[in-house]
XYZ file of C-alpha atoms in Angstrom:
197
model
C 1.766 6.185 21.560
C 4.064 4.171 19.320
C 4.237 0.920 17.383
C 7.429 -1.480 17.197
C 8.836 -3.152 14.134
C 7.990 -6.027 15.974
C 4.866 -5.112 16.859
C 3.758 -4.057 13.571
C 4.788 -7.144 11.762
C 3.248 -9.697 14.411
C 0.097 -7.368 14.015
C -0.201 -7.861 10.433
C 0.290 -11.694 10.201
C -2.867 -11.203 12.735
C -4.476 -11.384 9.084
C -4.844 -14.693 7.921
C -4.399 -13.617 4.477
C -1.412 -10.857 4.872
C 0.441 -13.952 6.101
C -0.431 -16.405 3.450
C 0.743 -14.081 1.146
C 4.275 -13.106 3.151
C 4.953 -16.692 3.050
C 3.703 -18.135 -0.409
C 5.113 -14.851 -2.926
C 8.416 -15.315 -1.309
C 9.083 -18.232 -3.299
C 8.096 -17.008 -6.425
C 11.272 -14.791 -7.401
C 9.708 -11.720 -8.313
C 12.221 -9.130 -8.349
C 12.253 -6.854 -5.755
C 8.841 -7.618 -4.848
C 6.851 -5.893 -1.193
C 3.543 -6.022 -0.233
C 2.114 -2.555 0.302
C -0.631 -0.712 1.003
C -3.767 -1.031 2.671
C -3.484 -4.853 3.829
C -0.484 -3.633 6.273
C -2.453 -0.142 7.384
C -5.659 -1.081 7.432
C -4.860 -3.888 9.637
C -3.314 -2.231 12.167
C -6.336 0.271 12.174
C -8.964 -2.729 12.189
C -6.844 -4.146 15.552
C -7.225 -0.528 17.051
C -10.676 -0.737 16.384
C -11.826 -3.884 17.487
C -12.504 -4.832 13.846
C -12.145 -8.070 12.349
C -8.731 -8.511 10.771
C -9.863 -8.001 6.955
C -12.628 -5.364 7.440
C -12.191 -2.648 4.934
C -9.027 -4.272 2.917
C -10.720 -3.872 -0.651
C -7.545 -5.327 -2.176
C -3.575 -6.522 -1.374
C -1.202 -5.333 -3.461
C 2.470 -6.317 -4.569
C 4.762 -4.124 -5.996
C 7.468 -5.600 -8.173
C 10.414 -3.848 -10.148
C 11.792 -5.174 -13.104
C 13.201 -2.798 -16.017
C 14.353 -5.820 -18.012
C 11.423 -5.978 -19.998
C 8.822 -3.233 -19.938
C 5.958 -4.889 -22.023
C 2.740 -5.465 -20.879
C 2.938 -8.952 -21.580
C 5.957 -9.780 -19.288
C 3.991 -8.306 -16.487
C 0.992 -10.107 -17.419
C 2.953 -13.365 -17.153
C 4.168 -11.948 -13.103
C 0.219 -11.335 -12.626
C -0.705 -14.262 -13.875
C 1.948 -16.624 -12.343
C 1.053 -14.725 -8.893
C -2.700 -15.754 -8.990
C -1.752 -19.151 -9.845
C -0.307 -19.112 -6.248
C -3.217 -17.505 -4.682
C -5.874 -18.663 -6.249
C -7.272 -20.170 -3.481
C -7.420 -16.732 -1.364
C -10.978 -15.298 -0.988
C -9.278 -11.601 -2.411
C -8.463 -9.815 -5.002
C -4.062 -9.488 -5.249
C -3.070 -6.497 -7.155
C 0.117 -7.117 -8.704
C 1.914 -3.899 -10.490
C 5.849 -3.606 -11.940
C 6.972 -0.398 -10.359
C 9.416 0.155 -13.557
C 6.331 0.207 -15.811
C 4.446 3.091 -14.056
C 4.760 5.829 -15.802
C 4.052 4.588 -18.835
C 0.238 4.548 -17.935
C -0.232 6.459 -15.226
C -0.897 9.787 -16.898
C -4.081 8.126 -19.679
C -5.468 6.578 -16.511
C -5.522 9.469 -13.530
C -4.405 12.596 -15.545
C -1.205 13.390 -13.535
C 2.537 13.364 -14.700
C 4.384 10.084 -12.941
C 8.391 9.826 -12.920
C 9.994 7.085 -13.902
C 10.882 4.908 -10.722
C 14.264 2.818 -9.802
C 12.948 0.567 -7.835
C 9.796 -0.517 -5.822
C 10.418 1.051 -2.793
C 10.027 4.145 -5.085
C 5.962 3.738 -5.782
C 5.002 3.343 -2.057
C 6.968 7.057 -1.510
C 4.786 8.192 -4.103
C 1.679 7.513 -1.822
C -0.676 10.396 -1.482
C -0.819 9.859 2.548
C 2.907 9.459 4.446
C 1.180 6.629 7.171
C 0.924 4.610 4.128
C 4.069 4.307 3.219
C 4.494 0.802 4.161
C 5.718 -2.162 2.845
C 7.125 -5.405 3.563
C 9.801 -6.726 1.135
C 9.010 -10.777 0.439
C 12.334 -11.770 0.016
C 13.878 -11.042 3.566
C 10.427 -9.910 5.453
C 11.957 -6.873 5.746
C 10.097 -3.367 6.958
C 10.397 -0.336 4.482
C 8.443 2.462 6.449
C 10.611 5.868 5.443
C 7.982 7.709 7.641
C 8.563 5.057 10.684
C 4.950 3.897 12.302
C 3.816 6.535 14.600
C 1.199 8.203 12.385
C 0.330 5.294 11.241
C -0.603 3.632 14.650
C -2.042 7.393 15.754
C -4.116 7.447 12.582
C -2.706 10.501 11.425
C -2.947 11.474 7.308
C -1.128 13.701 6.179
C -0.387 14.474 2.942
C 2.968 13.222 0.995
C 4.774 16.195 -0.323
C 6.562 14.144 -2.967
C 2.817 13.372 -4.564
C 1.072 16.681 -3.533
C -2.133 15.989 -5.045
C -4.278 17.424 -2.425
C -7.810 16.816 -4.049
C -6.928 12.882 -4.307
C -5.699 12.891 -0.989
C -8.641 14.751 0.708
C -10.833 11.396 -1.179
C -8.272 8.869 0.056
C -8.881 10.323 3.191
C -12.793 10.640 3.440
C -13.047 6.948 2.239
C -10.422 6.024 5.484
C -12.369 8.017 7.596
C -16.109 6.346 6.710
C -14.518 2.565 7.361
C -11.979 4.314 10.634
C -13.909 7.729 11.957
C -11.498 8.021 14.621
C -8.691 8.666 12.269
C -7.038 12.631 12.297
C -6.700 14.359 8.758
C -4.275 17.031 8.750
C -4.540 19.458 5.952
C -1.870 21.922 5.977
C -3.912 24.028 3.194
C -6.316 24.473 5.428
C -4.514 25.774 8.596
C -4.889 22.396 10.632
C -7.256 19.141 11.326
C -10.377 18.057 8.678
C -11.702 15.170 10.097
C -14.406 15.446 7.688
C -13.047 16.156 4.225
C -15.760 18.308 1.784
C-alpha cells in the first residue's frame, strides 16, 4: 500500500495544530524554514490507528537555516519570535537553525555532526529513513528523499547516512510502545525486531 503527496499533506492538516502551524510560520520569514519530524509521521500513524490526531506527538519541530549569524543569541531571537506566534497552541514548538548544529551536537549526544548547507540537510540526518519528512513553510512544499511508502507501511529502518544503530534501536522501541503494529528492520540482525532489547 502507498500514500500520495496529496494524501499525505491533507492527512496531516487532519491535525488541528500541524495546520495552525503550516499557515501561521509561513509569514514569519524564517529562512528556509520546514516542519519536520514526528508531527507529520506520527500523524499519519495515529490516522492508521484509529488514534486521535495528536496522540503521541511529544513535540513539533521547525528547522530553519541561516549561516548569517551563528550565535546563540540570533537563534534565540527566531525561537523566541516563533513562540510569540504560537503561544496560544497547547504544545511545545521546537525551533532549531540547521547551520548551527554541529556546534553542539557532539557536548550534548557524544557523536561527531557535519556541518549542514541547508535544512533539508538535518532531516537526512534522521536515525530512521520514514522520518525523513518535512514540509517547507514557504511554498507547502513536500521534501520526503525516501518518498512515503515506509512511512505509511510503518517500516524503520535505519538511515545509513546517521548509522547510529543503538539510538535507532531506542527511537524505535519508543515508536513501537505508542504504534505496536509498526515493522523494525535491523539489518545487523539478519531481518525484522519488532521488539528492540
Amino acid at each position: 500500500m502507498s500514500l500520495s503527496e496529496q494524501q499525505f499533506m491533507e492527512s496531516v492538516r487532519r491535525n488541528p495544530i500541524n495546520a495552525e502551524l503550516l499557515n501561521r510560520l509561513r509569514t514569519l520569514g524564517v529562512p528556509e524554514a520546514i516542519l519536520t519530524a514526528g508531527c507529520l509521521v506520527q500523524m499519519v500513524w495515529n490516522l492508521k490507528s484509529g488514534y486521535d490526531p495528536q496522540y503521541g506527538i511529544k513535540d513539533y519541530d521547525v528547522f530553519y537555516f541561516d549561516d548569517a549569524d551563528l550565535s546563540w543569541e540570533a537563534e534565540d531571537l527566531v525561537i523566541r519570535n516563533v513562540q510569540k506566534a504560537v503561544d496560544d497552541l497547547p504544545v511545545k514548538v521546537e525551533v532549531r537553525n540547521q547551520a548551527r548544529v554541529h556546534l553542539w551536537y557532539k557536548d550534548k549526544f557524544g557523536a561527531e555532526y557535519p556541518k549542514l548547507q541547508k535544512a533539508e540537510d538535518g532531516i537526512d540526518r534522521y536515525l530512521t529513513l520514514c522520518t525523513r519528512v518535512g514540509i517547507r513553510l514557504h511554498d507547502g512544499s513536500l521534501y520526503a528523499p525516501d518518498g512515503l511508502d515506509d512511512m505509511w507501511n510503518g517500516i524503520l529502518r535505519l538511515n545509513p547516512a546517521n548509522p547510529q544503530r543503538g539510538l535507532f534501536l531506542d527511537k524505535c522501541a519508543q515508536y513501537v510502545q505508542r504504534w505496536p503494529w509498526l515493522t523494525i528492520i535491523d539489518d545487523q540482525i539478519g531481518g525484522c525486531d519488532p521488539q528492540p532489547q
